[in-house]
Coordinates of C-alpha atoms in Angstrom, one line a residue:
M1 CA -1.3 28.1 -6.4
N2 CA 0.3 25.4 -8.4
K3 CA 3.8 24.8 -6.9
P4 CA 4.2 21.5 -5.0
V5 CA 5.4 23.1 -1.8
E6 CA 2.4 25.5 -1.8
I7 CA 0.0 22.6 -2.1
L8 CA 2.0 20.7 0.6
K9 CA 1.6 23.6 3.0
R10 CA -2.1 24.3 2.2
Y11 CA -3.4 20.8 2.5
W12 CA -0.9 18.9 4.7
G13 CA 0.5 21.8 6.7
F14 CA 4.2 20.9 6.0
D15 CA 6.8 23.5 4.9
S16 CA 9.2 21.1 3.2
F17 CA 9.4 17.7 1.6
R18 CA 11.1 14.5 2.8
A19 CA 13.9 12.9 0.9
Q20 CA 13.0 11.8 -2.7
Q21 CA 9.4 13.2 -2.5
L22 CA 10.0 16.4 -4.5
E23 CA 12.2 14.6 -7.0
T24 CA 9.4 12.0 -7.6
I25 CA 6.7 14.7 -7.8
N26 CA 8.7 16.7 -10.5
A27 CA 9.3 13.5 -12.5
V28 CA 5.5 12.8 -12.5
L29 CA 4.8 16.4 -13.5
N30 CA 7.2 15.9 -16.4
N31 CA 5.1 12.9 -17.5
Q32 CA 7.9 10.3 -16.8
D33 CA 7.3 6.7 -15.9
V34 CA 8.4 6.4 -12.3
I35 CA 9.2 3.7 -9.7
T36 CA 9.4 5.1 -6.1
L37 CA 10.7 3.0 -3.3
L38 CA 10.3 4.7 0.1
P39 CA 10.4 2.9 3.4
T40 CA 7.4 3.2 5.8
G41 CA 6.9 6.7 6.8
G42 CA 8.5 8.1 3.7
G43 CA 5.3 9.7 2.5
K44 CA 4.6 7.7 -0.7
S45 CA 1.0 8.9 -1.1
L46 CA 2.1 12.5 -1.4
C47 CA 4.2 11.6 -4.4
Y48 CA 1.1 11.1 -6.5
Q49 CA -1.5 13.1 -4.6
I50 CA 0.3 16.5 -5.1
P51 CA 1.0 16.2 -8.8
A52 CA -2.6 15.0 -9.3
L53 CA -3.8 18.3 -7.8
I54 CA -1.6 20.2 -10.1
K55 CA -2.2 18.4 -13.4
D56 CA -5.4 18.6 -15.3
G57 CA -7.6 15.5 -15.3
I58 CA -8.2 12.5 -13.0
C59 CA -5.6 10.4 -11.4
I60 CA -6.5 6.7 -11.2
V61 CA -5.0 5.0 -8.2
V62 CA -4.8 1.2 -8.1
S63 CA -4.7 -0.1 -4.5
P64 CA -5.1 -3.7 -3.3
L65 CA -7.1 -3.2 -0.1
I66 CA -10.6 -1.9 0.2
A67 CA -9.8 -0.7 3.8
L68 CA -6.8 1.2 2.5
I69 CA -8.8 2.8 -0.3
N70 CA -11.5 3.9 2.1
D71 CA -8.9 5.4 4.5
Q72 CA -7.2 7.3 1.6
I73 CA -10.6 8.7 0.4
D74 CA -11.7 9.7 3.9
S75 CA -8.3 11.4 4.4
L76 CA -8.6 13.4 1.2
K77 CA -12.2 14.4 1.8
A78 CA -11.2 15.7 5.3
K79 CA -8.8 18.0 3.4
G80 CA -11.5 19.1 1.0
I81 CA -10.1 17.1 -1.9
T82 CA -12.5 15.2 -4.1
A83 CA -12.1 11.4 -4.6
L84 CA -14.3 8.5 -5.5
N85 CA -14.1 4.7 -5.6
I86 CA -16.5 2.0 -6.9
P87 CA -18.1 0.3 -3.9
A88 CA -18.2 -3.5 -3.8
G89 CA -21.4 -4.9 -5.4
S90 CA -22.1 -1.8 -7.5
D91 CA -24.3 -2.7 -10.5
Q92 CA -23.8 -1.2 -14.0
D93 CA -26.2 1.7 -13.4
E94 CA -24.3 2.7 -10.3
I95 CA -21.0 2.5 -12.1
V96 CA -22.3 4.7 -14.9
R97 CA -23.4 7.3 -12.3
I98 CA -20.0 7.2 -10.7
F99 CA -18.2 7.8 -14.0
D100 CA -20.6 10.6 -14.9
N101 CA -19.7 12.2 -11.5
L102 CA -16.1 11.9 -12.4
K103 CA -16.6 13.5 -15.8
Y104 CA -18.7 16.5 -14.6
G105 CA -18.1 16.8 -10.8
N106 CA -14.5 18.2 -10.7
Y107 CA -13.1 15.0 -9.0
K108 CA -9.4 14.5 -8.9
F109 CA -9.0 10.8 -7.9
L110 CA -10.6 7.5 -8.7
Y111 CA -9.5 4.6 -6.6
L112 CA -9.8 1.1 -8.0
S113 CA -8.8 -2.4 -7.1
P114 CA -6.7 -4.3 -9.7
E115 CA -9.5 -6.7 -10.2
R116 CA -11.9 -3.9 -11.1
I117 CA -9.7 -2.7 -13.8
Q118 CA -10.0 -6.1 -15.6
S119 CA -13.7 -5.4 -16.3
K120 CA -14.2 -4.6 -20.0
F121 CA -17.0 -2.2 -19.1
I122 CA -14.8 -0.2 -16.6
Q123 CA -12.0 -0.2 -19.2
E124 CA -14.3 1.4 -21.7
K125 CA -15.4 4.0 -19.1
I126 CA -11.7 4.8 -18.3
K127 CA -11.1 5.5 -22.0
Q128 CA -13.7 8.2 -21.8
L129 CA -12.1 10.0 -18.9
P130 CA -9.4 12.7 -19.0
I131 CA -6.7 10.8 -17.2
S132 CA -3.7 12.8 -15.8
F133 CA -1.7 9.7 -14.9
F134 CA -2.0 6.3 -13.2
A135 CA -0.6 5.5 -9.7
I136 CA 0.0 1.9 -8.7
D137 CA 0.2 1.7 -4.9
E138 CA 1.7 -1.3 -3.2
A139 CA 3.4 -2.1 -6.5
H140 CA 5.4 -5.1 -5.0
C141 CA 2.1 -7.0 -5.4
I142 CA 3.0 -7.3 -9.2
S143 CA 5.9 -9.6 -8.5
E144 CA 5.7 -13.2 -7.3
W145 CA 8.8 -12.3 -5.3
G146 CA 7.0 -9.6 -3.5
Q147 CA 5.5 -10.3 0.0
D148 CA 1.8 -9.9 -1.2
F149 CA 1.7 -11.3 -4.7
R150 CA -1.6 -10.5 -6.4
P151 CA -1.9 -12.1 -9.9
S152 CA -4.5 -9.4 -10.9
Y153 CA -1.6 -6.9 -10.6
T154 CA 0.2 -8.6 -13.4
L155 CA -2.6 -7.6 -15.8
L156 CA -2.2 -3.9 -15.2
S157 CA -0.2 -3.4 -18.4
V158 CA -3.6 -2.9 -19.9
L159 CA -3.5 0.7 -18.5
K160 CA -0.9 1.6 -21.2
E161 CA -3.3 0.2 -23.8
L162 CA -6.3 2.1 -22.5
K163 CA -4.5 5.5 -22.5
E164 CA -1.4 5.6 -24.7
N165 CA 1.3 8.1 -23.7
T166 CA -0.1 8.3 -20.1
S167 CA 2.6 8.0 -17.5
I168 CA 2.6 5.6 -14.6
I169 CA 4.0 5.9 -11.1
A170 CA 4.5 2.7 -9.2
L171 CA 5.0 3.0 -5.4
T172 CA 6.1 0.5 -2.7
A173 CA 7.8 0.5 0.7
T174 CA 9.7 -2.8 0.3
A175 CA 11.2 -4.3 -2.8
T176 CA 14.3 -6.2 -3.9
S177 CA 15.9 -5.7 -7.3
K178 CA 14.0 -8.7 -8.6
V179 CA 10.7 -7.0 -7.6
I180 CA 11.7 -3.7 -9.1
N181 CA 12.6 -5.3 -12.4
D182 CA 9.2 -7.2 -12.4
I183 CA 7.4 -3.9 -11.8
E184 CA 9.1 -2.2 -14.8
V185 CA 8.7 -5.1 -17.2
I186 CA 5.1 -6.1 -16.3
L187 CA 3.8 -2.5 -16.4
K188 CA 5.7 -1.9 -19.6
L189 CA 7.3 1.3 -18.2
E190 CA 9.5 3.3 -20.6
N191 CA 12.7 5.2 -19.7
T192 CA 11.8 4.6 -16.1
T193 CA 13.1 6.9 -13.4
L194 CA 13.8 5.1 -10.1
F195 CA 13.8 6.9 -6.8
K196 CA 15.0 4.7 -3.9
K197 CA 15.7 5.7 -0.3
S198 CA 18.0 3.6 1.8
F199 CA 16.5 1.2 4.4
Y200 CA 19.1 2.2 6.9
K201 CA 17.8 4.1 9.9
E202 CA 20.6 5.3 12.0
N203 CA 18.4 6.3 15.0
L204 CA 16.4 3.0 15.2
S205 CA 17.7 0.3 17.5
Y206 CA 16.5 -3.2 16.5
T207 CA 16.4 -5.5 19.5
I208 CA 15.4 -9.2 19.6
L209 CA 14.6 -9.8 23.3
K210 CA 14.4 -13.5 24.3
S211 CA 12.1 -14.0 27.3
E212 CA 10.0 -16.9 28.6
D213 CA 7.7 -14.4 30.4
K214 CA 6.8 -11.8 27.7
L215 CA 4.1 -10.1 29.8
Y216 CA 6.6 -9.4 32.5
R217 CA 9.0 -8.0 29.9
L218 CA 6.3 -5.7 28.7
Q219 CA 5.8 -4.4 32.2
Q220 CA 9.6 -3.8 32.5
I221 CA 9.7 -2.0 29.1
F222 CA 6.8 0.4 29.8
S223 CA 8.0 1.1 33.3
K224 CA 11.0 2.8 31.7
T225 CA 9.3 4.9 29.0
N226 CA 6.3 7.2 28.8
S227 CA 6.6 7.9 25.0
P228 CA 4.0 6.9 22.5
A229 CA 4.2 3.3 21.5
I230 CA 2.7 0.6 19.3
I231 CA 2.5 -3.1 20.2
Y232 CA 1.9 -5.4 17.3
V233 CA 0.2 -8.8 17.8
N234 CA -1.1 -11.4 15.4
S235 CA -4.8 -11.7 16.5
R236 CA -7.7 -9.5 17.2
K237 CA -8.4 -11.3 20.5
R238 CA -4.8 -10.6 21.7
T239 CA -5.2 -6.8 21.1
F240 CA -7.8 -6.8 23.9
E241 CA -5.9 -9.2 26.1
I242 CA -2.6 -7.3 26.1
A243 CA -4.3 -3.9 26.4
N244 CA -6.3 -5.1 29.4
F245 CA -3.2 -6.6 31.0
L246 CA -1.4 -3.3 30.6
K247 CA -4.3 -1.3 32.0
A248 CA -4.6 -3.7 35.0
N249 CA -0.9 -2.9 35.7
G250 CA -1.3 0.9 35.7
F251 CA -0.5 1.7 32.0
K252 CA -2.8 3.6 29.7
A253 CA -3.5 1.4 26.6
T254 CA -6.1 0.9 23.9
S255 CA -6.6 -1.7 21.2
Y256 CA -7.1 -1.6 17.5
H257 CA -7.9 -4.2 14.8
G258 CA -9.5 -4.5 11.4
G259 CA -12.8 -5.7 12.8
L260 CA -13.7 -2.5 14.6
T261 CA -16.2 -0.1 13.2
S262 CA -14.9 3.1 11.6
V263 CA -16.1 5.0 14.7
E264 CA -14.3 2.6 17.1
K265 CA -11.1 2.8 15.0
E266 CA -11.3 6.6 15.0
T267 CA -11.9 6.7 18.7
A268 CA -8.9 4.4 19.4
Y269 CA -6.7 6.3 17.0
K270 CA -7.6 9.8 18.4
S271 CA -7.1 8.5 22.0
W272 CA -3.6 7.3 21.1
L273 CA -2.8 10.5 19.1
S274 CA -3.8 12.7 22.0
N275 CA -1.8 10.6 24.4
S276 CA -4.9 9.8 26.5
T277 CA -3.8 6.2 25.9
P278 CA -0.1 6.5 24.7
I279 CA 0.1 2.7 24.1
I280 CA -1.9 1.1 21.3
V281 CA -2.0 -2.7 20.9
A282 CA -2.9 -3.5 17.3
T283 CA -2.8 -6.0 14.5
N284 CA -1.1 -5.0 11.3
A285 CA -4.4 -3.3 10.3
F286 CA -2.9 -0.4 12.2
G287 CA -0.3 1.5 10.3
M288 CA -1.4 2.3 6.8
G289 CA -1.5 6.1 6.6
I290 CA -0.4 6.5 10.2
D291 CA 2.1 9.3 10.3
R292 CA 3.0 10.2 13.9
P293 CA 6.6 11.3 14.1
D294 CA 7.1 11.0 17.9
V295 CA 6.6 7.3 18.3
N296 CA 9.6 6.2 20.3
L297 CA 8.9 2.5 20.6
V298 CA 7.4 -0.4 18.5
V299 CA 7.1 -3.8 20.2
H300 CA 6.4 -7.0 18.3
Y301 CA 4.8 -9.3 20.8
D302 CA 4.2 -11.9 18.1
I303 CA 6.5 -12.8 15.2
P304 CA 5.5 -11.1 11.9
S305 CA 5.2 -13.0 8.7
S306 CA 8.2 -11.6 6.8
V307 CA 11.2 -9.3 6.9
E308 CA 9.3 -6.8 4.8
N309 CA 6.4 -6.6 7.3
Y310 CA 8.8 -6.4 10.2
V311 CA 10.7 -3.5 8.7
Q312 CA 7.5 -1.7 7.7
E313 CA 6.0 -2.0 11.2
A314 CA 9.2 -1.3 13.1
G315 CA 9.8 1.7 10.9
R316 CA 6.8 3.5 12.5
A317 CA 9.2 4.4 15.3
G318 CA 11.7 7.2 15.2
R319 CA 10.3 9.2 12.3
D320 CA 11.3 12.4 14.1
G321 CA 15.0 11.4 13.9
K322 CA 15.4 10.8 17.6
K323 CA 16.7 7.5 19.0
S324 CA 14.0 5.0 19.0
Y325 CA 13.5 1.3 19.6
A326 CA 12.0 -1.7 17.7
I327 CA 11.8 -4.6 20.2
M328 CA 10.7 -8.1 19.3
L329 CA 9.8 -10.3 22.2
T330 CA 10.3 -14.0 21.5
N331 CA 11.5 -17.3 22.8
T332 CA 12.2 -20.9 21.5
S333 CA 8.6 -21.9 22.0
D334 CA 7.4 -18.9 20.0
L335 CA 9.6 -19.8 17.0
K336 CA 8.4 -23.4 17.0
L337 CA 4.8 -22.3 17.4
T338 CA 5.0 -19.8 14.6
L339 CA 6.4 -22.3 12.1
N340 CA 3.8 -24.9 13.2
L341 CA 0.9 -22.4 12.9
F342 CA 2.1 -21.4 9.5
E343 CA 2.3 -25.0 8.3
N344 CA -1.2 -25.8 9.9
A345 CA -2.8 -22.7 8.3
Q346 CA -1.3 -22.8 4.8
P347 CA -3.3 -25.1 2.5
S348 CA -1.7 -27.4 0.0
L349 CA -2.6 -27.3 -3.7
A350 CA -4.8 -30.4 -3.2
E351 CA -6.6 -28.6 -0.3
I352 CA -7.2 -25.5 -2.3
K353 CA -8.8 -27.7 -5.0
L354 CA -10.9 -29.3 -2.4
V355 CA -12.2 -26.0 -1.0
H356 CA -12.9 -24.8 -4.6
S357 CA -14.9 -27.9 -5.5
K358 CA -16.8 -27.8 -2.2
L359 CA -17.8 -24.2 -2.9
Y360 CA -19.7 -25.3 -6.0
Q361 CA -21.3 -28.2 -4.0
Y362 CA -22.2 -25.8 -1.1
F363 CA -24.1 -23.5 -3.5
Q364 CA -25.4 -26.4 -5.6
I365 CA -23.9 -25.2 -8.9
A366 CA -23.9 -27.7 -11.7
K367 CA -20.9 -28.4 -14.1
G368 CA -20.6 -25.8 -16.8
E369 CA -23.0 -23.4 -15.0
H370 CA -21.9 -19.8 -14.4
I371 CA -24.0 -17.7 -12.0
E372 CA -23.2 -14.0 -12.2
T373 CA -25.0 -12.9 -9.0
S374 CA -23.3 -13.0 -5.6
F375 CA -23.9 -15.5 -2.8
D376 CA -24.1 -14.9 0.9
F377 CA -21.2 -16.9 2.4
N378 CA -20.5 -17.9 6.0
I379 CA -17.0 -19.3 6.3
L380 CA -17.7 -20.9 9.7
D381 CA -20.8 -22.7 8.4
F382 CA -18.9 -23.8 5.3
S383 CA -15.9 -25.1 7.3
S384 CA -18.2 -26.9 9.7
I385 CA -20.3 -28.7 7.0
Y386 CA -17.2 -30.1 5.3
N387 CA -15.1 -30.6 8.4
L388 CA -12.3 -28.2 7.2
K389 CA -10.0 -26.1 9.3
V390 CA -11.2 -22.5 9.2
R391 CA -7.7 -21.0 8.9
K392 CA -6.9 -23.2 5.9
V393 CA -10.2 -22.4 4.3
F394 CA -9.6 -18.7 4.9
N395 CA -6.2 -18.8 3.2
A396 CA -7.4 -21.0 0.4
L397 CA -10.2 -18.5 -0.3
Q398 CA -7.7 -15.6 -0.2
L399 CA -5.6 -17.4 -2.9
L400 CA -8.6 -18.2 -5.0
N401 CA -9.6 -14.5 -4.7
N402 CA -6.1 -13.3 -5.6
F403 CA -5.9 -15.5 -8.6
G404 CA -9.2 -14.2 -9.9
I405 CA -11.1 -17.5 -9.6
I406 CA -13.6 -16.1 -7.1
E407 CA -14.3 -12.7 -5.7
L408 CA -14.9 -12.0 -2.0
N409 CA -16.1 -8.6 -1.3
H410 CA -15.2 -8.7 2.4
F411 CA -14.2 -10.8 5.3
G412 CA -15.4 -9.4 8.5
Q413 CA -18.4 -8.6 10.6
K414 CA -21.3 -6.5 9.5
R415 CA -22.3 -4.5 12.6
S416 CA -25.7 -4.8 14.3
S417 CA -28.1 -1.9 13.7
I418 CA -31.4 -0.5 15.0
Q419 CA -34.0 2.0 13.9
F420 CA -37.1 3.0 15.9
L421 CA -40.4 2.2 14.2
I422 CA -42.5 4.3 16.6
N423 CA -42.3 8.0 17.2
R424 CA -41.1 9.7 20.5
N425 CA -44.6 10.1 21.9
E426 CA -45.5 6.4 21.3
L427 CA -42.1 5.5 22.8
Y428 CA -42.9 7.5 25.9
N429 CA -46.2 5.6 26.4
Y430 CA -44.5 2.3 25.7
K431 CA -41.7 2.9 28.3
S432 CA -44.2 3.4 31.1
N433 CA -45.4 -0.2 30.6
D434 CA -42.2 -2.1 31.0
N435 CA -39.5 -1.3 33.7
I436 CA -37.0 -3.9 32.4
K437 CA -36.9 -2.5 28.9
R438 CA -37.1 1.1 30.0
K439 CA -33.4 1.2 31.0
L440 CA -32.4 -0.4 27.7
L441 CA -34.4 2.1 25.6
D442 CA -33.1 5.1 27.7
T443 CA -29.5 3.8 27.1
L444 CA -30.1 3.4 23.4
L445 CA -31.3 7.0 23.2
R446 CA -28.3 8.3 25.2
M447 CA -25.7 6.3 23.2
Y448 CA -27.0 6.7 19.7
G449 CA -28.3 9.7 17.8
G450 CA -30.6 9.7 14.8
V451 CA -32.3 6.4 15.7
F452 CA -35.8 7.7 14.8
E453 CA -34.7 9.0 11.4
Q454 CA -32.3 6.3 10.1
E455 CA -30.7 2.9 10.7
V456 CA -27.8 3.3 13.2
R457 CA -25.1 0.8 13.9
I458 CA -24.8 -0.4 17.5
N459 CA -22.5 -2.5 19.7
E460 CA -24.4 -4.9 22.0
F461 CA -21.3 -5.4 24.2
S462 CA -21.0 -1.6 24.8
I463 CA -24.7 -1.4 25.6
A464 CA -24.5 -4.2 28.1
K465 CA -21.5 -2.5 29.7
H466 CA -23.5 0.6 30.3
L467 CA -26.4 -1.4 31.7
G468 CA -24.3 -3.6 33.9
S469 CA -25.8 -6.6 32.0
T470 CA -24.6 -9.2 29.5
S471 CA -24.6 -8.9 25.7
Q472 CA -26.7 -12.1 25.5
R473 CA -29.4 -10.4 27.7
V474 CA -29.3 -7.2 25.6
I475 CA -29.7 -9.2 22.4
K476 CA -32.7 -11.1 23.8
L477 CA -34.4 -7.7 24.8
L478 CA -33.6 -6.2 21.4
D479 CA -35.2 -9.3 19.7
E480 CA -38.3 -8.8 21.8
L481 CA -38.5 -5.1 20.9
N482 CA -38.1 -6.1 17.2
T483 CA -40.9 -8.7 17.5
E484 CA -43.1 -6.0 19.1
E485 CA -42.3 -3.7 16.1
V486 CA -40.9 -1.0 18.4
I487 CA -37.6 -1.2 16.6
N488 CA -36.1 -2.7 13.5
Y489 CA -33.1 -4.7 14.8
Q490 CA -30.6 -6.2 12.4
K491 CA -28.2 -8.6 14.1
S492 CA -24.5 -8.6 13.2
S493 CA -23.4 -11.0 10.4
K494 CA -20.1 -12.6 9.7
N495 CA -21.1 -13.4 6.2
S496 CA -19.2 -12.3 3.0
S497 CA -20.4 -11.8 -0.5
L498 CA -18.9 -14.4 -2.9
F499 CA -18.9 -14.3 -6.7
F500 CA -17.8 -17.1 -9.0
L501 CA -15.7 -15.5 -11.8
H502 CA -15.6 -18.7 -14.0
P503 CA -18.1 -21.4 -15.0
R504 CA -17.8 -24.6 -12.9
E505 CA -14.9 -26.6 -14.4
D506 CA -13.7 -28.1 -11.1
N507 CA -9.9 -28.7 -11.2
L508 CA -9.5 -27.4 -14.7
T509 CA -9.8 -23.8 -13.5
I510 CA -7.2 -24.2 -10.8
N511 CA -4.8 -26.2 -13.0
R512 CA -4.2 -23.1 -15.1
F513 CA -2.7 -21.4 -12.0
S514 CA -1.4 -24.5 -10.1
K515 CA 2.3 -23.8 -10.8
K516 CA 2.0 -20.2 -9.7
I517 CA 0.0 -21.1 -6.6
Q518 CA 2.7 -23.6 -5.5
Q519 CA 5.4 -20.9 -6.0
V520 CA 3.4 -18.4 -3.9
L521 CA 3.0 -21.0 -1.1
Q522 CA 6.7 -21.9 -1.2
H523 CA 7.7 -18.2 -1.3
K524 CA 5.6 -17.4 1.8
Y525 CA 7.3 -20.2 3.7
N526 CA 10.8 -19.0 2.6
K527 CA 10.0 -15.5 3.7
L528 CA 9.0 -16.7 7.2
K529 CA 12.2 -18.8 7.4
T530 CA 14.3 -15.8 6.5
L531 CA 12.7 -13.8 9.3
V532 CA 13.4 -16.7 11.7
N533 CA 17.0 -16.7 10.6
L534 CA 17.2 -12.9 11.3
I535 CA 15.8 -13.6 14.8
E536 CA 18.2 -16.4 15.5
N537 CA 21.3 -14.8 14.1
D538 CA 22.8 -12.9 17.1
T539 CA 26.3 -12.6 15.6
V540 CA 25.7 -10.1 12.8
C541 CA 24.4 -6.6 13.3
R542 CA 20.6 -6.5 12.8
S543 CA 20.7 -3.5 10.5
I544 CA 23.3 -5.2 8.3
Q545 CA 21.1 -8.3 8.1
I546 CA 18.2 -6.2 7.1
L547 CA 20.2 -4.1 4.5
N548 CA 21.6 -7.3 3.0
Y549 CA 18.1 -8.7 2.6
F550 CA 17.2 -5.6 0.6
E551 CA 20.5 -5.9 -1.4
E552 CA 22.1 -2.8 0.3
K553 CA 25.7 -3.6 1.0
S554 CA 26.9 -2.3 4.3
H555 CA 29.9 -3.4 6.3
K556 CA 29.5 -0.8 9.1
D557 CA 27.7 -2.0 12.3
C558 CA 24.9 0.2 13.5
G559 CA 26.3 0.3 17.0
I560 CA 22.8 0.4 18.7
C561 CA 21.1 -2.9 18.0
D562 CA 21.2 -5.8 20.6
V563 CA 23.9 -7.6 18.7
C564 CA 26.2 -4.5 18.5
L565 CA 25.6 -3.7 22.2
A566 CA 26.4 -7.2 23.2
K567 CA 29.7 -7.0 21.2
Q568 CA 30.5 -3.7 23.0
K569 CA 29.8 -5.3 26.3
V570 CA 32.2 -8.1 25.5
Q571 CA 34.9 -5.6 24.6
N572 CA 34.2 -3.6 27.8
I573 CA 34.5 -6.6 30.1
S574 CA 37.9 -7.7 28.6
S575 CA 39.4 -4.2 28.8
E576 CA 38.1 -3.6 32.3
V577 CA 39.5 -7.0 33.5
L578 CA 42.9 -6.0 32.0
D579 CA 42.8 -2.6 33.7
I580 CA 42.1 -4.2 37.1
I581 CA 45.0 -6.7 36.7
K582 CA 47.3 -3.8 35.6
T583 CA 46.3 -1.8 38.6
H584 CA 46.7 -4.6 41.2
G585 CA 49.6 -6.5 39.7
E586 CA 48.2 -9.8 40.9
I587 CA 44.6 -10.5 41.9
S588 CA 42.2 -13.4 42.4
S589 CA 39.1 -14.1 40.2
R590 CA 36.9 -13.5 43.2
D591 CA 38.3 -10.0 43.8
I592 CA 38.0 -9.2 40.1
C593 CA 34.3 -10.2 40.2
N594 CA 33.7 -8.0 43.3
K595 CA 35.1 -5.0 41.5
L596 CA 33.1 -5.3 38.3
N597 CA 29.4 -4.9 37.8
Y598 CA 29.0 -7.9 35.5
K599 CA 27.8 -11.5 35.9
E600 CA 30.5 -13.8 37.4
R601 CA 29.9 -16.2 34.5
D602 CA 30.7 -13.5 31.9
I603 CA 33.8 -12.4 33.8
L604 CA 35.2 -15.9 34.0
I605 CA 34.6 -16.4 30.3
H606 CA 36.7 -13.3 29.6
L607 CA 39.5 -14.4 31.9
R608 CA 39.7 -17.7 29.9
K609 CA 39.7 -15.7 26.7
L610 CA 42.5 -13.4 27.9
L611 CA 44.5 -16.5 29.0
A612 CA 44.0 -18.0 25.5
E613 CA 45.2 -14.8 23.9
E614 CA 48.2 -14.9 26.3
K615 CA 47.5 -11.4 27.6
I616 CA 47.4 -12.7 31.2
K617 CA 48.7 -15.7 33.1
V618 CA 47.9 -17.6 36.3
S619 CA 50.3 -17.7 39.2
N620 CA 51.0 -20.8 41.4
Y621 CA 48.6 -19.3 43.9
N622 CA 45.7 -19.3 41.4
T623 CA 45.8 -15.5 40.9
Y624 CA 45.9 -13.5 37.7
L625 CA 48.7 -11.2 36.5
L626 CA 49.8 -9.7 33.2
A627 CA 51.7 -12.1 30.8

């Protein structure tokens, strides 16, 4: 079994490929350098996964997000396909072991971050592997004109040096011609074959809905549809708020964001997939690898950060080809707030330099000193000590990370965990002595398996909910049990692991990248402004605006977006007013309004328009007749 369609059927259960997939796969099998541009839902990952299963050797996949790498590996493992990555914080011995497994363990995929590939040690190890080809996922990160520029991506041309005559496939969902050109030049691709699918979706209706009461609008929208839906919001807190609001109003909804544990994510996803909760309220952490064809509606409750992100997220509706809707809820206050939040959250170059210098001060690192071990870093503590805004610090750290000045292994919360230190018999005797803790211990045993054998992650809030108590009370009881050595209780931590990748040189380090950093900051702002212009422009078809952004020329209106429907409504009113005047010969404006199911204001506007066009006239009795 080595035909692409046979592998597709065996592992993914599909009988045929989508547009451009098979062409891309065949080009990779023929050892060509390839750039594939497929919109969200186009099945980009199959374009390298299937040829990797056919070809001898290991496919190295470069991906920018640890979460995305983990999701891809989990998905492959669930299909019985072998894949590995190098976990954050792995020491040299662990890396040697991983590469030995790759050599002798029949693995087909190695997933790496672009930063990992810059390690000379890992480069030497890659040279020793039988590589089938390289796959560069989210390849738009190569270009400073892409929406998620990652300077480490610009160094990936080293792949051609490590393995001469080894082909590369670069994949992305959103890229302009500038970005595509950068991908080709920076990766040193030769005789590149480009596969590009149009961004036009004839079945997707883009609608910008202006409303001062967005929650009421949500109620209206979901009272008219029962189909699976995604609501995108910009904060983790809001995922819960909107989901709870919908549930309180009789709708079945769940929430999803990047801070959930893998179990919580899987529970929310399966609940949505099975239609137990057909509405999922999520941050943009939800979507990568999501391939549900029957989603009929995507709602943006908050404004996304760019046209690329909007199109990617909206494109998760209508993959089955049926008419679907992408609705963005917004108002004047929203637009102002979004621009203000952006400006307040984006650090200037001077502020980035300040955060950088304070990091060395925070960890007491002397000038010229380079410490190669990681530091435990708490962003809230750091921001508080130096009186800095957390959002600006977060974005400054992201930029420092992206430019290879520091490395942050994760932002996010390490979940709490417990493990029992006494056996079941000892626990039975202990429980009889304390009625208050008995219920807590019983609850722990019911909710979590394996707590005697290993460390198990827990959620204090969920435990409190089962007990009818508060999470603060549960934490206090767990602390007491920990002190009594009944359990080993590790509280959740919001810390990150931070590495300094350069000796302390203060501003000299950043000055090397200052021009590029300023370009990235300006480009982010320009992208947001472009999206705001799309929202405010209600005279040009939404699809045409989107296609123009991606340099696809189209002069044909989609006919189903809010702008097109408004134009059709305008034409309908004028023609219906004319028909009534033709039928009655002479008629008052009041009688015309009584006969038409439109707002009086709109009808009067069209009467004035028809008068200006000299298609009708007004009699001495203030009635209307044909001119």
